[in-house]
Coordinates of C-alpha atoms in Angstrom, one line a residue:
Chain A
X10 CA -36.3 -69.8 -69.3
X11 CA -35.1 -66.6 -70.7
X12 CA -31.5 -65.4 -70.2
X13 CA -29.6 -62.2 -71.0
X14 CA -25.9 -62.3 -71.6
X15 CA -23.5 -59.3 -71.6
X16 CA -20.1 -60.6 -72.7
X17 CA -18.1 -57.4 -72.0
X18 CA -17.6 -57.0 -68.2
X19 CA -15.8 -53.6 -68.8
X20 CA -15.2 -51.2 -71.7
X21 CA -13.4 -47.9 -72.1
X22 CA -14.0 -45.1 -74.6
X23 CA -12.4 -41.8 -75.2
X24 CA -14.6 -38.8 -74.5
X25 CA -16.5 -37.6 -77.6
X26 CA -16.0 -41.0 -79.3
X27 CA -18.6 -43.7 -80.0
X28 CA -18.9 -47.0 -78.1
X29 CA -21.1 -50.1 -78.6
X30 CA -22.1 -52.4 -75.8
X31 CA -23.2 -55.9 -76.7
X32 CA -26.1 -58.0 -75.4
X33 CA -27.6 -61.3 -76.5
X34 CA -30.6 -63.0 -75.1
X35 CA -32.3 -66.3 -75.3
X36 CA -36.1 -66.7 -75.5
X37 CA -38.7 -68.9 -77.3
X38 CA -41.2 -66.0 -77.2
X39 CA -42.0 -63.8 -80.2
X40 CA -43.3 -60.8 -78.3
X41 CA -41.2 -59.1 -75.7
X42 CA -39.5 -55.9 -74.6
X43 CA -35.8 -55.1 -74.3
X44 CA -34.2 -52.4 -72.3
X45 CA -30.9 -50.8 -71.5
X46 CA -30.6 -49.4 -68.0
X47 CA -27.7 -47.3 -66.6
X48 CA -26.6 -47.5 -63.0
X49 CA -24.1 -44.8 -62.0
X50 CA -22.2 -44.9 -58.7
X51 CA -25.2 -43.2 -57.1
X52 CA -26.9 -46.7 -57.6
X53 CA -30.1 -45.4 -59.1
X54 CA -31.1 -47.5 -62.1
X55 CA -32.0 -45.2 -64.9
X56 CA -33.9 -46.3 -68.1
X57 CA -31.8 -45.4 -71.1
X58 CA -33.8 -46.9 -74.0
X59 CA -36.4 -49.5 -74.7
X60 CA -37.4 -51.6 -77.7
X61 CA -40.6 -53.5 -78.5
X62 CA -39.8 -56.7 -80.3
X63 CA -42.7 -56.3 -82.8
X64 CA -41.1 -53.0 -84.0
X65 CA -38.5 -53.4 -86.7
X66 CA -37.3 -49.9 -86.4
X67 CA -34.4 -49.4 -84.0
X68 CA -35.1 -47.2 -81.0
X69 CA -33.1 -44.0 -80.5
X70 CA -32.9 -41.5 -77.7
X71 CA -30.7 -38.5 -78.4
X72 CA -27.1 -39.9 -78.3
X73 CA -28.2 -43.4 -77.5
X74 CA -29.4 -45.9 -80.2
X75 CA -29.8 -49.6 -80.4
X76 CA -29.2 -52.3 -83.1
X77 CA -31.9 -54.8 -82.6
X78 CA -31.4 -58.0 -84.5
X79 CA -34.4 -60.2 -83.6
X80 CA -33.4 -63.3 -85.6
X81 CA -29.9 -63.2 -84.0
X82 CA -31.4 -62.3 -80.6
X83 CA -29.0 -59.5 -80.3
X84 CA -29.6 -56.0 -78.8
X85 CA -26.6 -53.7 -78.7
X86 CA -26.4 -50.2 -77.4
X87 CA -24.5 -47.4 -79.2
X88 CA -23.5 -44.3 -77.4
X89 CA -22.4 -41.5 -79.6
X90 CA -20.3 -38.5 -78.5
X91 CA -19.5 -40.1 -75.2
X92 CA -19.5 -37.8 -72.2
X93 CA -18.0 -38.1 -68.7
X94 CA -21.5 -38.5 -67.3
X95 CA -22.0 -41.6 -69.3
X96 CA -19.6 -43.5 -67.0
X97 CA -21.7 -46.2 -65.3
X98 CA -22.7 -49.8 -65.2
X99 CA -25.0 -50.6 -68.2
X100 CA -27.5 -53.4 -67.9
X101 CA -29.3 -55.1 -70.7
X102 CA -32.8 -56.4 -69.7
X103 CA -35.7 -58.5 -71.1
X104 CA -39.4 -58.6 -70.2
X105 CA -41.8 -61.0 -71.7
X106 CA -45.0 -59.6 -73.2
X107 CA -47.0 -62.5 -71.9
X108 CA -45.6 -62.8 -68.4
X109 CA -46.3 -59.5 -66.8
X110 CA -44.1 -59.3 -63.8
X111 CA -40.4 -59.6 -63.8
X112 CA -37.6 -58.0 -65.8
X113 CA -34.6 -60.3 -66.4
X114 CA -31.2 -58.5 -66.3
X115 CA -27.8 -59.3 -67.6
X116 CA -24.7 -59.0 -65.4
X117 CA -23.8 -55.6 -66.7
X118 CA -21.0 -53.8 -68.5
X119 CA -18.9 -51.2 -66.7
X120 CA -18.2 -48.3 -69.0
X121 CA -15.3 -46.0 -68.4
X122 CA -15.0 -42.6 -70.1
X123 CA -11.4 -41.5 -70.7
X124 CA -10.9 -37.7 -70.7
Chain B
X12 CA -44.1 -35.7 -60.7
X13 CA -42.5 -37.6 -57.8
X14 CA -40.2 -40.4 -58.5
X15 CA -39.7 -43.7 -56.7
X16 CA -38.4 -43.3 -53.2
X17 CA -37.0 -45.9 -50.8
X18 CA -36.1 -45.9 -47.1
X19 CA -33.7 -46.3 -45.4
X20 CA -30.7 -45.7 -47.7
X21 CA -28.4 -47.9 -45.6
X22 CA -29.0 -50.5 -43.0
X23 CA -26.8 -52.8 -40.9
X24 CA -28.3 -55.9 -39.3
X25 CA -27.0 -59.1 -37.6
X26 CA -27.6 -62.6 -38.7
X27 CA -31.0 -63.9 -37.6
X28 CA -32.6 -60.5 -37.3
X29 CA -35.6 -59.2 -39.3
X30 CA -35.7 -56.2 -41.6
X31 CA -38.3 -54.1 -43.3
X32 CA -37.6 -52.0 -46.3
X33 CA -40.0 -49.4 -47.7
X34 CA -40.9 -48.0 -51.1
X35 CA -43.1 -45.3 -52.4
X36 CA -44.2 -45.7 -56.0
X37 CA -44.0 -43.0 -58.7
X38 CA -47.1 -40.9 -59.2
X39 CA -49.6 -42.6 -61.5
X40 CA -48.1 -46.1 -60.9
X41 CA -50.0 -48.9 -59.1
X42 CA -47.5 -51.7 -59.4
X43 CA -44.3 -52.3 -57.3
X44 CA -41.6 -54.8 -58.0
X45 CA -38.7 -55.7 -55.7
X46 CA -35.2 -56.8 -56.8
X47 CA -32.1 -58.0 -55.0
X48 CA -28.7 -56.9 -56.5
X49 CA -25.7 -58.6 -55.1
X50 CA -22.3 -56.9 -55.5
X51 CA -21.1 -57.0 -59.1
X52 CA -24.3 -58.7 -60.4
X53 CA -27.5 -57.7 -62.2
X54 CA -30.7 -57.3 -60.2
X55 CA -32.7 -60.5 -59.4
X56 CA -36.5 -60.4 -59.3
X57 CA -37.9 -61.1 -55.8
X58 CA -41.7 -60.4 -56.3
X59 CA -44.2 -57.9 -57.6
X60 CA -47.3 -56.4 -56.1
X61 CA -50.3 -55.2 -58.0
X62 CA -53.6 -54.1 -56.4
X63 CA -52.2 -55.2 -53.0
X64 CA -51.8 -58.8 -54.2
X65 CA -48.6 -60.7 -55.1
X66 CA -48.4 -60.8 -58.9
X67 CA -45.4 -63.0 -59.5
X68 CA -42.4 -64.2 -57.5
X69 CA -38.9 -65.1 -58.3
X70 CA -36.7 -67.9 -56.8
X71 CA -36.6 -66.5 -53.2
X72 CA -37.5 -68.4 -50.0
X73 CA -40.7 -67.6 -48.0
X74 CA -38.7 -65.6 -45.5
X75 CA -38.8 -62.9 -48.1
X76 CA -42.3 -61.4 -47.9
X77 CA -44.0 -58.2 -48.9
X78 CA -47.0 -56.0 -48.7
X79 CA -48.6 -53.3 -50.8
X80 CA -50.8 -50.6 -49.3
X81 CA -53.9 -48.9 -50.7
X82 CA -51.7 -45.9 -51.7
X83 CA -49.5 -48.3 -53.7
X84 CA -46.5 -48.0 -51.4
X85 CA -44.9 -51.3 -50.5
X86 CA -42.7 -53.0 -47.9
X87 CA -40.2 -55.8 -48.3
X88 CA -39.7 -57.9 -45.2
X89 CA -36.9 -60.4 -44.7
X90 CA -36.9 -62.7 -41.7
X91 CA -34.0 -64.7 -40.2
X92 CA -31.4 -62.7 -42.1
X93 CA -28.4 -64.6 -43.5
X94 CA -25.0 -63.2 -44.5
X95 CA -25.9 -63.8 -48.2
X96 CA -28.8 -61.4 -47.9
X97 CA -26.3 -58.5 -47.9
X98 CA -27.1 -56.7 -51.1
X99 CA -28.7 -53.6 -52.7
X100 CA -32.5 -53.9 -52.6
X101 CA -34.2 -52.1 -55.5
X102 CA -37.8 -51.1 -55.7
X103 CA -39.4 -50.4 -59.1
X104 CA -42.8 -49.0 -59.9
X105 CA -44.8 -49.2 -63.1
X106 CA -48.3 -48.9 -64.5
X107 CA -50.7 -51.8 -64.5
X108 CA -48.7 -54.9 -65.6
X109 CA -51.2 -55.8 -68.3
X110 CA -51.7 -52.4 -69.8
X111 CA -48.6 -50.4 -70.5
X112 CA -46.7 -51.5 -67.4
X113 CA -43.8 -53.1 -69.2
X114 CA -41.4 -50.4 -68.3
X115 CA -40.3 -50.2 -64.6
X116 CA -38.8 -47.2 -63.0
X117 CA -36.4 -47.7 -60.2
X118 CA -35.7 -46.1 -56.8
X119 CA -32.3 -45.4 -55.4
X120 CA -32.2 -48.6 -53.4
X121 CA -31.5 -49.7 -49.9
X122 CA -28.0 -51.1 -49.1
X123 CA -28.4 -53.9 -46.5
X124 CA -25.3 -55.3 -44.7
X125 CA -25.8 -58.4 -42.6
X126 CA -23.0 -59.1 -40.1

């Protein structure tokens, strides 16, 4: 069974600085999708970025980028120029390309932005 | 474009009662997935509905059941409520699971408290 592990329950970063959130996963599959979702206090789970495993190029979305290391089964999220609105729970998630139903989530990392 | 909506936002029930939660999918999406998020945890997959049929189920007992309607909206029903059912229930919609439906978009959730 696939698992997703986020080893940092909480992190803090100074406003305007850069922070990296870690995620590792375990799977025997070769084709899959990885995601980072953000959940602010409003509870709405918002998609931040996604990566297809067959793509070697790391995904980027404005200030958000990932470091996808397929062999190491690592998928970290880098947030540049951190803003107060980035404060939230961040969840790393996995979806098989062959099993077309569920997304598997990690336990999350709570990110604090210090003014 | 209308996003995913859920109702009600909050609900309080007593042990043994039954509850129905509702979800309207995003425009253009025909698949709905339901997740349970306990406090301080990542979401856990309950089940998914595609074309009004269950398309996958997580490790939840049969007292968790669902429906999908022709307009792609969905209901989650929970019978014989237990205290451990207290959680945030998230609905996510996506395109057809086998063709581009790998990314799920979430609603704001329903907070259920069982006393």
